[in-house]
mmCIF file with all atom_site columns, C-alpha atoms in Angstrom:
data_model
loop_
_atom_site.group_PDB
_atom_site.id
_atom_site.type_symbol
_atom_site.label_atom_id
_atom_site.label_alt_id
_atom_site.label_comp_id
_atom_site.label_asym_id
_atom_site.label_entity_id
_atom_site.label_seq_id
_atom_site.pdbx_PDB_ins_code
_atom_site.Cartn_x
_atom_site.Cartn_y
_atom_site.Cartn_z
_atom_site.occupancy
_atom_site.B_iso_or_equiv
_atom_site.pdbx_formal_charge
_atom_site.auth_seq_id
_atom_site.auth_comp_id
_atom_site.auth_asym_id
_atom_site.auth_atom_id
_atom_site.pdbx_PDB_model_num
ATOM 1   C CA . MET A 1 1   ? 236.405 -15.698 -104.559 1.00 0.00 ? 49  MET A CA 1
ATOM 2   C CA . SER A 1 2   ? 239.008 -14.651 -101.669 1.00 0.00 ? 50  SER A CA 1
ATOM 3   C CA . ALA A 1 3   ? 238.475 -12.356 -99.498  1.00 0.00 ? 51  ALA A CA 1
ATOM 4   C CA . THR A 1 4   ? 242.457 -12.205 -98.409  1.00 0.00 ? 52  THR A CA 1
ATOM 5   C CA . ARG A 1 5   ? 243.138 -11.470 -102.537 1.00 0.00 ? 53  ARG A CA 1
ATOM 6   C CA . LEU A 1 6   ? 240.425 -8.602  -101.757 1.00 0.00 ? 54  LEU A CA 1
ATOM 7   C CA . LEU A 1 7   ? 240.782 -6.952  -98.409  1.00 0.00 ? 55  LEU A CA 1
ATOM 8   C CA . VAL A 1 8   ? 245.047 -6.832  -99.456  1.00 0.00 ? 56  VAL A CA 1
ATOM 9   C CA . LEU A 1 9   ? 243.977 -5.034  -102.636 1.00 0.00 ? 57  LEU A CA 1
ATOM 10  C CA . GLY A 1 10  ? 241.822 -2.906  -101.145 1.00 0.00 ? 58  GLY A CA 1
ATOM 11  C CA . VAL A 1 11  ? 244.304 -2.036  -98.576  1.00 0.00 ? 59  VAL A CA 1
ATOM 12  C CA . VAL A 1 12  ? 247.542 -1.339  -101.059 1.00 0.00 ? 60  VAL A CA 1
ATOM 13  C CA . ARG A 1 13  ? 244.402 0.979   -102.967 1.00 0.00 ? 61  ARG A CA 1
ATOM 14  C CA . VAL A 1 14  ? 243.472 2.638   -99.916  1.00 0.00 ? 62  VAL A CA 1
ATOM 15  C CA . HIS A 1 15  ? 246.879 3.269   -99.365  1.00 0.00 ? 63  HIS A CA 1
ATOM 16  C CA . ARG A 1 16  ? 248.297 4.223   -102.805 1.00 0.00 ? 64  ARG A CA 1
ATOM 17  C CA . SER A 1 17  ? 251.303 2.299   -102.103 1.00 0.00 ? 65  SER A CA 1
ATOM 18  C CA . ALA A 1 18  ? 251.969 0.015   -99.235  1.00 0.00 ? 66  ALA A CA 1
ATOM 19  C CA . HIS A 1 19  ? 253.991 -3.011  -97.562  1.00 0.00 ? 67  HIS A CA 1
ATOM 20  C CA . GLY A 1 20  ? 253.452 -6.320  -96.589  1.00 0.00 ? 68  GLY A CA 1
ATOM 21  C CA . TYR A 1 21  ? 253.456 -5.287  -92.737  1.00 0.00 ? 69  TYR A CA 1
ATOM 22  C CA . LEU A 1 22  ? 252.117 -2.342  -93.259  1.00 0.00 ? 70  LEU A CA 1
ATOM 23  C CA . VAL A 1 23  ? 249.245 -4.259  -95.567  1.00 0.00 ? 71  VAL A CA 1
ATOM 24  C CA . ARG A 1 24  ? 248.996 -7.442  -92.129  1.00 0.00 ? 72  ARG A CA 1
ATOM 25  C CA . SER A 1 25  ? 249.341 -4.220  -89.118  1.00 0.00 ? 73  SER A CA 1
ATOM 26  C CA . GLU A 1 26  ? 246.235 -2.951  -91.218  1.00 0.00 ? 74  GLU A CA 1
ATOM 27  C CA . LEU A 1 27  ? 244.134 -6.148  -91.043  1.00 0.00 ? 75  LEU A CA 1
ATOM 28  C CA . VAL A 1 28  ? 245.270 -7.398  -88.279  1.00 0.00 ? 76  VAL A CA 1
ATOM 29  C CA . GLY A 1 29  ? 243.935 -4.416  -86.233  1.00 0.00 ? 77  GLY A CA 1
ATOM 30  C CA . TRP A 1 30  ? 240.511 -4.771  -87.946  1.00 0.00 ? 78  TRP A CA 1
ATOM 31  C CA . GLY A 1 31  ? 240.614 -7.968  -87.067  1.00 0.00 ? 79  GLY A CA 1
ATOM 32  C CA . ALA A 1 32  ? 240.353 -9.771  -89.378  1.00 0.00 ? 80  ALA A CA 1
ATOM 33  C CA . ASP A 1 33  ? 242.644 -12.654 -88.289  1.00 0.00 ? 81  ASP A CA 1
ATOM 34  C CA . GLU A 1 34  ? 239.290 -13.577 -86.938  1.00 0.00 ? 82  GLU A CA 1
ATOM 35  C CA . TRP A 1 35  ? 236.688 -13.418 -89.697  1.00 0.00 ? 83  TRP A CA 1
ATOM 36  C CA . ALA A 1 36  ? 238.473 -13.497 -92.214  1.00 0.00 ? 84  ALA A CA 1
ATOM 37  C CA . ASN A 1 37  ? 240.861 -16.414 -91.543  1.00 0.00 ? 85  ASN A CA 1
ATOM 38  C CA . VAL A 1 38  ? 243.764 -13.604 -92.883  1.00 0.00 ? 86  VAL A CA 1
ATOM 39  C CA . LYS A 1 39  ? 246.918 -14.825 -91.687  1.00 0.00 ? 87  LYS A CA 1
ATOM 40  C CA . TRP A 1 40  ? 250.323 -13.948 -92.142  1.00 0.00 ? 88  TRP A CA 1
ATOM 41  C CA . GLY A 1 41  ? 252.133 -16.107 -94.526  1.00 0.00 ? 89  GLY A CA 1
ATOM 42  C CA . SER A 1 42  ? 248.589 -15.066 -96.703  1.00 0.00 ? 90  SER A CA 1
ATOM 43  C CA . ILE A 1 43  ? 249.465 -11.952 -97.446  1.00 0.00 ? 91  ILE A CA 1
ATOM 44  C CA . TYR A 1 44  ? 252.879 -11.877 -98.219  1.00 0.00 ? 92  TYR A CA 1
ATOM 45  C CA . HIS A 1 45  ? 252.136 -14.426 -100.496 1.00 0.00 ? 93  HIS A CA 1
ATOM 46  C CA . ALA A 1 46  ? 248.518 -12.664 -101.541 1.00 0.00 ? 94  ALA A CA 1
ATOM 47  C CA . LEU A 1 47  ? 250.877 -9.494  -102.124 1.00 0.00 ? 95  LEU A CA 1
ATOM 48  C CA . ARG A 1 48  ? 253.258 -11.488 -105.005 1.00 0.00 ? 96  ARG A CA 1
ATOM 49  C CA . ARG A 1 49  ? 251.029 -13.513 -106.443 1.00 0.00 ? 97  ARG A CA 1
ATOM 50  C CA . LEU A 1 50  ? 248.292 -10.105 -107.027 1.00 0.00 ? 98  LEU A CA 1
ATOM 51  C CA . ALA A 1 51  ? 252.448 -8.699  -108.698 1.00 0.00 ? 99  ALA A CA 1
ATOM 52  C CA . THR A 1 52  ? 252.922 -12.011 -111.114 1.00 0.00 ? 100 THR A CA 1
ATOM 53  C CA . GLU A 1 53  ? 249.351 -11.566 -112.093 1.00 0.00 ? 101 GLU A CA 1
ATOM 54  C CA . GLY A 1 54  ? 249.862 -8.069  -112.980 1.00 0.00 ? 102 GLY A CA 1
ATOM 55  C CA . LEU A 1 55  ? 247.119 -6.468  -110.646 1.00 0.00 ? 103 LEU A CA 1
ATOM 56  C CA . LEU A 1 56  ? 249.928 -4.696  -108.178 1.00 0.00 ? 104 LEU A CA 1
ATOM 57  C CA . THR A 1 57  ? 253.310 -3.266  -108.676 1.00 0.00 ? 105 THR A CA 1
ATOM 58  C CA . GLY A 1 58  ? 256.340 -4.393  -106.391 1.00 0.00 ? 106 GLY A CA 1
ATOM 59  C CA . THR A 1 59  ? 259.170 -1.550  -105.943 1.00 0.00 ? 107 THR A CA 1
ATOM 60  C CA . ASP A 1 60  ? 261.865 -1.745  -103.698 1.00 0.00 ? 108 ASP A CA 1
ATOM 61  C CA . SER A 1 61  ? 261.704 0.404   -100.893 1.00 0.00 ? 109 SER A CA 1
ATOM 62  C CA . PRO A 1 62  ? 264.410 2.885   -100.806 1.00 0.00 ? 110 PRO A CA 1
ATOM 63  C CA . GLU A 1 63  ? 264.387 3.515   -97.498  1.00 0.00 ? 111 GLU A CA 1
ATOM 64  C CA . SER A 1 64  ? 264.443 -0.853  -96.356  1.00 0.00 ? 112 SER A CA 1
ATOM 65  C CA . PRO A 1 65  ? 266.695 -2.500  -98.399  1.00 0.00 ? 113 PRO A CA 1
ATOM 66  C CA . GLY A 1 66  ? 264.932 -5.654  -99.193  1.00 0.00 ? 114 GLY A CA 1
ATOM 67  C CA . ARG A 1 67  ? 261.817 -4.185  -98.308  1.00 0.00 ? 115 ARG A CA 1
ATOM 68  C CA . THR A 1 68  ? 258.918 -4.059  -101.412 1.00 0.00 ? 116 THR A CA 1
ATOM 69  C CA . ASP A 1 69  ? 256.357 -1.560  -102.546 1.00 0.00 ? 117 ASP A CA 1
ATOM 70  C CA . TYR A 1 70  ? 253.665 -2.477  -103.857 1.00 0.00 ? 118 TYR A CA 1
ATOM 71  C CA . ALA A 1 71  ? 250.835 -0.488  -105.284 1.00 0.00 ? 119 ALA A CA 1
ATOM 72  C CA . ILE A 1 72  ? 247.529 -1.185  -107.497 1.00 0.00 ? 120 ILE A CA 1
ATOM 73  C CA . THR A 1 73  ? 247.626 -0.922  -111.750 1.00 0.00 ? 121 THR A CA 1
ATOM 74  C CA . ALA A 1 74  ? 245.391 0.080   -113.241 1.00 0.00 ? 122 ALA A CA 1
ATOM 75  C CA . ASP A 1 75  ? 243.858 -4.274  -113.977 1.00 0.00 ? 123 ASP A CA 1
ATOM 76  C CA . GLY A 1 76  ? 243.928 -4.298  -109.434 1.00 0.00 ? 124 GLY A CA 1
ATOM 77  C CA . ASP A 1 77  ? 241.806 -1.771  -109.406 1.00 0.00 ? 125 ASP A CA 1
ATOM 78  C CA . ALA A 1 78  ? 239.092 -3.483  -111.824 1.00 0.00 ? 126 ALA A CA 1
ATOM 79  C CA . GLU A 1 79  ? 239.733 -6.705  -110.117 1.00 0.00 ? 127 GLU A CA 1
ATOM 80  C CA . PHE A 1 80  ? 239.068 -5.216  -106.594 1.00 0.00 ? 128 PHE A CA 1
ATOM 81  C CA . LEU A 1 81  ? 235.823 -3.530  -107.979 1.00 0.00 ? 129 LEU A CA 1
ATOM 82  C CA . ARG A 1 82  ? 235.006 -7.099  -109.206 1.00 0.00 ? 130 ARG A CA 1
ATOM 83  C CA . LEU A 1 83  ? 235.269 -8.983  -106.182 1.00 0.00 ? 131 LEU A CA 1
ATOM 84  C CA . LEU A 1 84  ? 233.679 -6.574  -103.656 1.00 0.00 ? 132 LEU A CA 1
ATOM 85  C CA . ARG A 1 85  ? 230.949 -6.340  -106.222 1.00 0.00 ? 133 ARG A CA 1
ATOM 86  C CA . GLY A 1 86  ? 230.318 -9.658  -105.612 1.00 0.00 ? 134 GLY A CA 1
ATOM 87  C CA . ALA A 1 87  ? 230.779 -9.983  -101.969 1.00 0.00 ? 135 ALA A CA 1
ATOM 88  C CA . LEU A 1 88  ? 228.385 -8.034  -101.349 1.00 0.00 ? 136 LEU A CA 1
ATOM 89  C CA . THR A 1 89  ? 225.799 -10.414 -103.625 1.00 0.00 ? 137 THR A CA 1
ATOM 90  C CA . ASP A 1 90  ? 227.361 -13.438 -101.847 1.00 0.00 ? 138 ASP A CA 1
ATOM 91  C CA . THR A 1 91  ? 224.309 -14.821 -99.975  1.00 0.00 ? 139 THR A CA 1
ATOM 92  C CA . GLY A 1 92  ? 227.170 -18.150 -98.821  1.00 0.00 ? 140 GLY A CA 1
ATOM 93  C CA . PRO A 1 93  ? 227.053 -19.667 -95.624  1.00 0.00 ? 141 PRO A CA 1
ATOM 94  C CA . ARG A 1 94  ? 230.973 -18.456 -94.668  1.00 0.00 ? 142 ARG A CA 1
ATOM 95  C CA . ARG A 1 95  ? 230.216 -14.498 -93.856  1.00 0.00 ? 143 ARG A CA 1
ATOM 96  C CA . ASP A 1 96  ? 234.481 -13.995 -94.373  1.00 0.00 ? 144 ASP A CA 1
ATOM 97  C CA . LEU A 1 97  ? 233.782 -12.701 -98.175  1.00 0.00 ? 145 LEU A CA 1
ATOM 98  C CA . LEU A 1 98  ? 230.842 -10.293 -97.552  1.00 0.00 ? 146 LEU A CA 1
ATOM 99  C CA . SER A 1 99  ? 232.565 -9.337  -94.213  1.00 0.00 ? 147 SER A CA 1
ATOM 100 C CA . ALA A 1 100 ? 236.010 -8.361  -96.933  1.00 0.00 ? 148 ALA A CA 1
ATOM 101 C CA . GLY A 1 101 ? 233.050 -6.699  -98.662  1.00 0.00 ? 149 GLY A CA 1
ATOM 102 C CA . LEU A 1 102 ? 232.049 -4.169  -96.034  1.00 0.00 ? 150 LEU A CA 1
ATOM 103 C CA . ALA A 1 103 ? 235.411 -3.501  -95.427  1.00 0.00 ? 151 ALA A CA 1
ATOM 104 C CA . PHE A 1 104 ? 235.337 -1.338  -98.632  1.00 0.00 ? 152 PHE A CA 1
ATOM 105 C CA . LEU A 1 105 ? 232.120 -0.556  -98.677  1.00 0.00 ? 153 LEU A CA 1
ATOM 106 C CA . THR A 1 106 ? 231.296 2.956   -99.278  1.00 0.00 ? 154 THR A CA 1
ATOM 107 C CA . ALA A 1 107 ? 234.085 2.637   -101.863 1.00 0.00 ? 155 ALA A CA 1
ATOM 108 C CA . LEU A 1 108 ? 231.380 2.507   -104.255 1.00 0.00 ? 156 LEU A CA 1
ATOM 109 C CA . PRO A 1 109 ? 228.778 4.759   -105.428 1.00 0.00 ? 157 PRO A CA 1
ATOM 110 C CA . ARG A 1 110 ? 226.038 4.734   -102.927 1.00 0.00 ? 158 ARG A CA 1
ATOM 111 C CA . ALA A 1 111 ? 223.574 3.211   -105.894 1.00 0.00 ? 159 ALA A CA 1
ATOM 112 C CA . GLU A 1 112 ? 224.973 0.288   -107.262 1.00 0.00 ? 160 GLU A CA 1
ATOM 113 C CA . ALA A 1 113 ? 225.479 -0.476  -103.026 1.00 0.00 ? 161 ALA A CA 1
ATOM 114 C CA . ILE A 1 114 ? 222.495 -0.597  -103.257 1.00 0.00 ? 162 ILE A CA 1
ATOM 115 C CA . GLU A 1 115 ? 221.289 -1.881  -105.688 1.00 0.00 ? 163 GLU A CA 1
ATOM 116 C CA . LEU A 1 116 ? 224.477 -5.178  -104.937 1.00 0.00 ? 164 LEU A CA 1
ATOM 117 C CA . LEU A 1 117 ? 222.813 -5.128  -101.627 1.00 0.00 ? 165 LEU A CA 1
ATOM 118 C CA . SER A 1 118 ? 219.439 -5.151  -103.136 1.00 0.00 ? 166 SER A CA 1
ATOM 119 C CA . ARG A 1 119 ? 220.131 -9.278  -105.213 1.00 0.00 ? 167 ARG A CA 1
ATOM 120 C CA . ARG A 1 120 ? 221.875 -10.534 -101.967 1.00 0.00 ? 168 ARG A CA 1
ATOM 121 C CA . LEU A 1 121 ? 218.369 -9.643  -100.429 1.00 0.00 ? 169 LEU A CA 1
ATOM 122 C CA . ALA A 1 122 ? 216.280 -12.050 -102.891 1.00 0.00 ? 170 ALA A CA 1
ATOM 123 C CA . ALA A 1 123 ? 218.987 -14.322 -103.828 1.00 0.00 ? 171 ALA A CA 1
ATOM 124 C CA . LEU A 1 124 ? 218.284 -15.442 -99.605  1.00 0.00 ? 172 LEU A CA 1
ATOM 125 C CA . GLU A 1 125 ? 215.100 -14.458 -100.021 1.00 0.00 ? 173 GLU A CA 1
ATOM 126 C CA . ALA A 1 126 ? 214.552 -16.713 -102.736 1.00 0.00 ? 174 ALA A CA 1
ATOM 127 C CA . GLY A 1 127 ? 217.090 -19.820 -99.899  1.00 0.00 ? 175 GLY A CA 1
ATOM 128 C CA . ARG A 1 128 ? 214.660 -18.919 -97.687  1.00 0.00 ? 176 ARG A CA 1
ATOM 129 C CA . ALA A 1 129 ? 211.505 -20.080 -99.574  1.00 0.00 ? 177 ALA A CA 1
ATOM 130 C CA . GLU A 1 130 ? 213.653 -23.453 -100.849 1.00 0.00 ? 178 GLU A CA 1
ATOM 131 C CA . VAL A 1 131 ? 214.618 -24.329 -97.457  1.00 0.00 ? 179 VAL A CA 1
ATOM 132 C CA . GLU A 1 132 ? 211.886 -23.481 -95.400  1.00 0.00 ? 180 GLU A CA 1
ATOM 133 C CA . ALA A 1 133 ? 210.094 -25.757 -97.875  1.00 0.00 ? 181 ALA A CA 1
ATOM 134 C CA . ALA A 1 134 ? 211.952 -28.751 -96.969  1.00 0.00 ? 182 ALA A CA 1
ATOM 135 C CA . VAL A 1 135 ? 211.070 -27.991 -93.081  1.00 0.00 ? 183 VAL A CA 1
ATOM 136 C CA . GLY A 1 136 ? 208.314 -29.734 -91.580  1.00 0.00 ? 184 GLY A CA 1
ATOM 137 C CA . THR A 1 137 ? 208.184 -32.693 -94.331  1.00 0.00 ? 185 THR A CA 1
ATOM 138 C CA . PRO A 1 138 ? 209.719 -36.291 -93.156  1.00 0.00 ? 186 PRO A CA 1
ATOM 139 C CA . GLY A 1 139 ? 213.038 -36.355 -93.797  1.00 0.00 ? 187 GLY A CA 1
ATOM 140 C CA . SER A 1 140 ? 215.006 -38.334 -96.835  1.00 0.00 ? 188 SER A CA 1
ATOM 141 C CA . PRO A 1 141 ? 215.017 -41.914 -96.415  1.00 0.00 ? 189 PRO A CA 1
ATOM 142 C CA . GLY A 1 142 ? 218.398 -42.956 -94.180  1.00 0.00 ? 190 GLY A CA 1
ATOM 143 C CA . LEU A 1 143 ? 217.452 -39.992 -92.140  1.00 0.00 ? 191 LEU A CA 1
ATOM 144 C CA . PRO A 1 144 ? 216.837 -39.401 -89.061  1.00 0.00 ? 192 PRO A CA 1
ATOM 145 C CA . LEU A 1 145 ? 213.135 -37.178 -88.497  1.00 0.00 ? 193 LEU A CA 1
ATOM 146 C CA . HIS A 1 146 ? 215.536 -34.948 -86.201  1.00 0.00 ? 194 HIS A CA 1
ATOM 147 C CA . VAL A 1 147 ? 217.750 -33.754 -88.907  1.00 0.00 ? 195 VAL A CA 1
ATOM 148 C CA . ASN A 1 148 ? 214.669 -31.086 -89.585  1.00 0.00 ? 196 ASN A CA 1
ATOM 149 C CA . GLU A 1 149 ? 216.413 -29.599 -87.715  1.00 0.00 ? 197 GLU A CA 1
ATOM 150 C CA . LEU A 1 150 ? 218.889 -28.748 -89.259  1.00 0.00 ? 198 LEU A CA 1
ATOM 151 C CA . PHE A 1 151 ? 216.865 -26.862 -91.833  1.00 0.00 ? 199 PHE A CA 1
ATOM 152 C CA . LYS A 1 152 ? 215.115 -25.046 -89.094  1.00 0.00 ? 200 LYS A CA 1
ATOM 153 C CA . LEU A 1 153 ? 218.717 -23.543 -88.073  1.00 0.00 ? 201 LEU A CA 1
ATOM 154 C CA . TRP A 1 154 ? 219.290 -22.162 -91.915  1.00 0.00 ? 202 TRP A CA 1
ATOM 155 C CA . VAL A 1 155 ? 215.911 -20.725 -92.136  1.00 0.00 ? 203 VAL A CA 1
ATOM 156 C CA . ALA A 1 156 ? 216.982 -18.872 -88.624  1.00 0.00 ? 204 ALA A CA 1
ATOM 157 C CA . ASP A 1 157 ? 220.227 -17.855 -90.141  1.00 0.00 ? 205 ASP A CA 1
ATOM 158 C CA . ILE A 1 158 ? 218.695 -16.975 -93.590  1.00 0.00 ? 206 ILE A CA 1
ATOM 159 C CA . ALA A 1 159 ? 216.367 -15.070 -91.321  1.00 0.00 ? 207 ALA A CA 1
ATOM 160 C CA . GLY A 1 160 ? 219.336 -12.787 -89.799  1.00 0.00 ? 208 GLY A CA 1
ATOM 161 C CA . GLY A 1 161 ? 220.694 -12.751 -93.213  1.00 0.00 ? 209 GLY A CA 1
ATOM 162 C CA . ILE A 1 162 ? 217.340 -10.372 -94.599  1.00 0.00 ? 210 ILE A CA 1
ATOM 163 C CA . ALA A 1 163 ? 216.939 -8.668  -91.930  1.00 0.00 ? 211 ALA A CA 1
ATOM 164 C CA . TRP A 1 164 ? 220.258 -7.459  -91.192  1.00 0.00 ? 212 TRP A CA 1
ATOM 165 C CA . THR A 1 165 ? 220.518 -6.775  -95.541  1.00 0.00 ? 213 THR A CA 1
ATOM 166 C CA . ARG A 1 166 ? 217.420 -5.130  -95.182  1.00 0.00 ? 214 ARG A CA 1
ATOM 167 C CA . GLU A 1 167 ? 218.310 -2.327  -91.992  1.00 0.00 ? 215 GLU A CA 1
ATOM 168 C CA . LEU A 1 168 ? 221.708 -2.010  -94.179  1.00 0.00 ? 216 LEU A CA 1
ATOM 169 C CA . ILE A 1 169 ? 219.150 -1.150  -97.545  1.00 0.00 ? 217 ILE A CA 1
ATOM 170 C CA . GLU A 1 170 ? 217.696 1.600   -96.087  1.00 0.00 ? 218 GLU A CA 1
ATOM 171 C CA . SER A 1 171 ? 220.516 2.606   -94.293  1.00 0.00 ? 219 SER A CA 1
ATOM 172 C CA . LEU A 1 172 ? 222.454 3.964   -97.078  1.00 0.00 ? 220 LEU A CA 1
ATOM 173 C CA . ARG A 1 173 ? 218.712 4.813   -98.691  1.00 0.00 ? 221 ARG A CA 1
ATOM 174 C CA . ALA A 1 174 ? 219.048 7.527   -95.299  1.00 0.00 ? 222 ALA A CA 1
ATOM 175 C CA . GLY A 1 175 ? 222.394 8.458   -96.702  1.00 0.00 ? 223 GLY A CA 1
ATOM 176 C CA . GLU A 1 176 ? 224.112 7.052   -93.711  1.00 0.00 ? 224 GLU A CA 1
ATOM 177 C CA . TYR A 1 177 ? 228.119 6.761   -94.492  1.00 0.00 ? 225 TYR A CA 1
ATOM 178 C CA . VAL A 1 178 ? 230.151 8.449   -97.055  1.00 0.00 ? 226 VAL A CA 1
ATOM 179 C CA . MET A 1 179 ? 229.747 7.065   -100.088 1.00 0.00 ? 227 MET A CA 1
ATOM 180 C CA . ALA A 1 180 ? 232.274 7.025   -103.333 1.00 0.00 ? 228 ALA A CA 1
ATOM 181 C CA . ASP A 1 181 ? 230.097 9.763   -105.239 1.00 0.00 ? 229 ASP A CA 1
ATOM 182 C CA . ASP A 1 182 ? 229.321 11.799  -101.616 1.00 0.00 ? 230 ASP A CA 1
ATOM 183 C CA . SER A 1 183 ? 233.102 12.805  -101.945 1.00 0.00 ? 231 SER A CA 1
ATOM 184 C CA . ASP A 1 184 ? 236.534 11.695  -103.278 1.00 0.00 ? 232 ASP A CA 1
ATOM 185 C CA . THR A 1 185 ? 238.143 11.081  -99.653  1.00 0.00 ? 233 THR A CA 1
ATOM 186 C CA . ALA A 1 186 ? 235.493 7.850   -98.819  1.00 0.00 ? 234 ALA A CA 1
ATOM 187 C CA . TYR A 1 187 ? 237.013 4.917   -97.601  1.00 0.00 ? 235 TYR A CA 1
ATOM 188 C CA . GLY A 1 188 ? 238.160 3.008   -99.903  1.00 0.00 ? 236 GLY A CA 1
ATOM 189 C CA . LEU A 1 189 ? 238.765 4.959   -102.582 1.00 0.00 ? 237 LEU A CA 1
ATOM 190 C CA . PRO A 1 190 ? 242.858 5.769   -103.522 1.00 0.00 ? 238 PRO A CA 1
ATOM 191 C CA . GLY A 1 191 ? 244.634 7.247   -101.310 1.00 0.00 ? 239 GLY A CA 1
ATOM 192 C CA . SER A 1 192 ? 241.657 7.410   -98.392  1.00 0.00 ? 240 SER A CA 1
ATOM 193 C CA . ALA A 1 193 ? 243.417 5.604   -95.701  1.00 0.00 ? 241 ALA A CA 1
ATOM 194 C CA . HIS A 1 194 ? 245.016 9.467   -95.207  1.00 0.00 ? 242 HIS A CA 1
ATOM 195 C CA . THR A 1 195 ? 241.877 11.207  -95.520  1.00 0.00 ? 243 THR A CA 1
ATOM 196 C CA . SER A 1 196 ? 238.663 9.836   -94.407  1.00 0.00 ? 244 SER A CA 1
ATOM 197 C CA . GLY A 1 197 ? 237.730 7.898   -90.920  1.00 0.00 ? 245 GLY A CA 1
ATOM 198 C CA . ARG A 1 198 ? 238.658 4.584   -89.936  1.00 0.00 ? 246 ARG A CA 1
ATOM 199 C CA . LEU A 1 199 ? 236.576 2.072   -89.782  1.00 0.00 ? 247 LEU A CA 1
#
């Protein structure tokens, strides 16, 4: 799964129509160049690829010769939601995909977001139990004993992820954030860039 793919689809979706420079400006404004490693060239590549795959449509801009304006298709919308759901359940060591999912969290109904994050929480708890089982046991043959510190670091990282996920679930249960089933202007919905609060 690609964070850039999710972010590009999401930005086009919220603007209804967007060109490469707008997508880039939006993502750089969020700092996505840092937390999702989004590069200028990867944005244009993603736009062209998504259009080739039928997930976006591209039309020449009447205002700016040489500029292509993109809009999301029904298949693109389905792909955006698939990627978003996958991002929110992701427990991988890299945070770029989860971060991209969080950028569009409010595009989902509240109950679905809670369900996805609850799945993430369960996977993290299972992962912690597995890593904790390895902590304190003698290293594998050929591994220095201090490598046990690596397992302790993993446990600490997982524990942080568990605490954060629980807190976000509780925030959502308490009614924080405007979600897709609260308002048709919830950020992440088509056209919401023009009607809702910014990140």
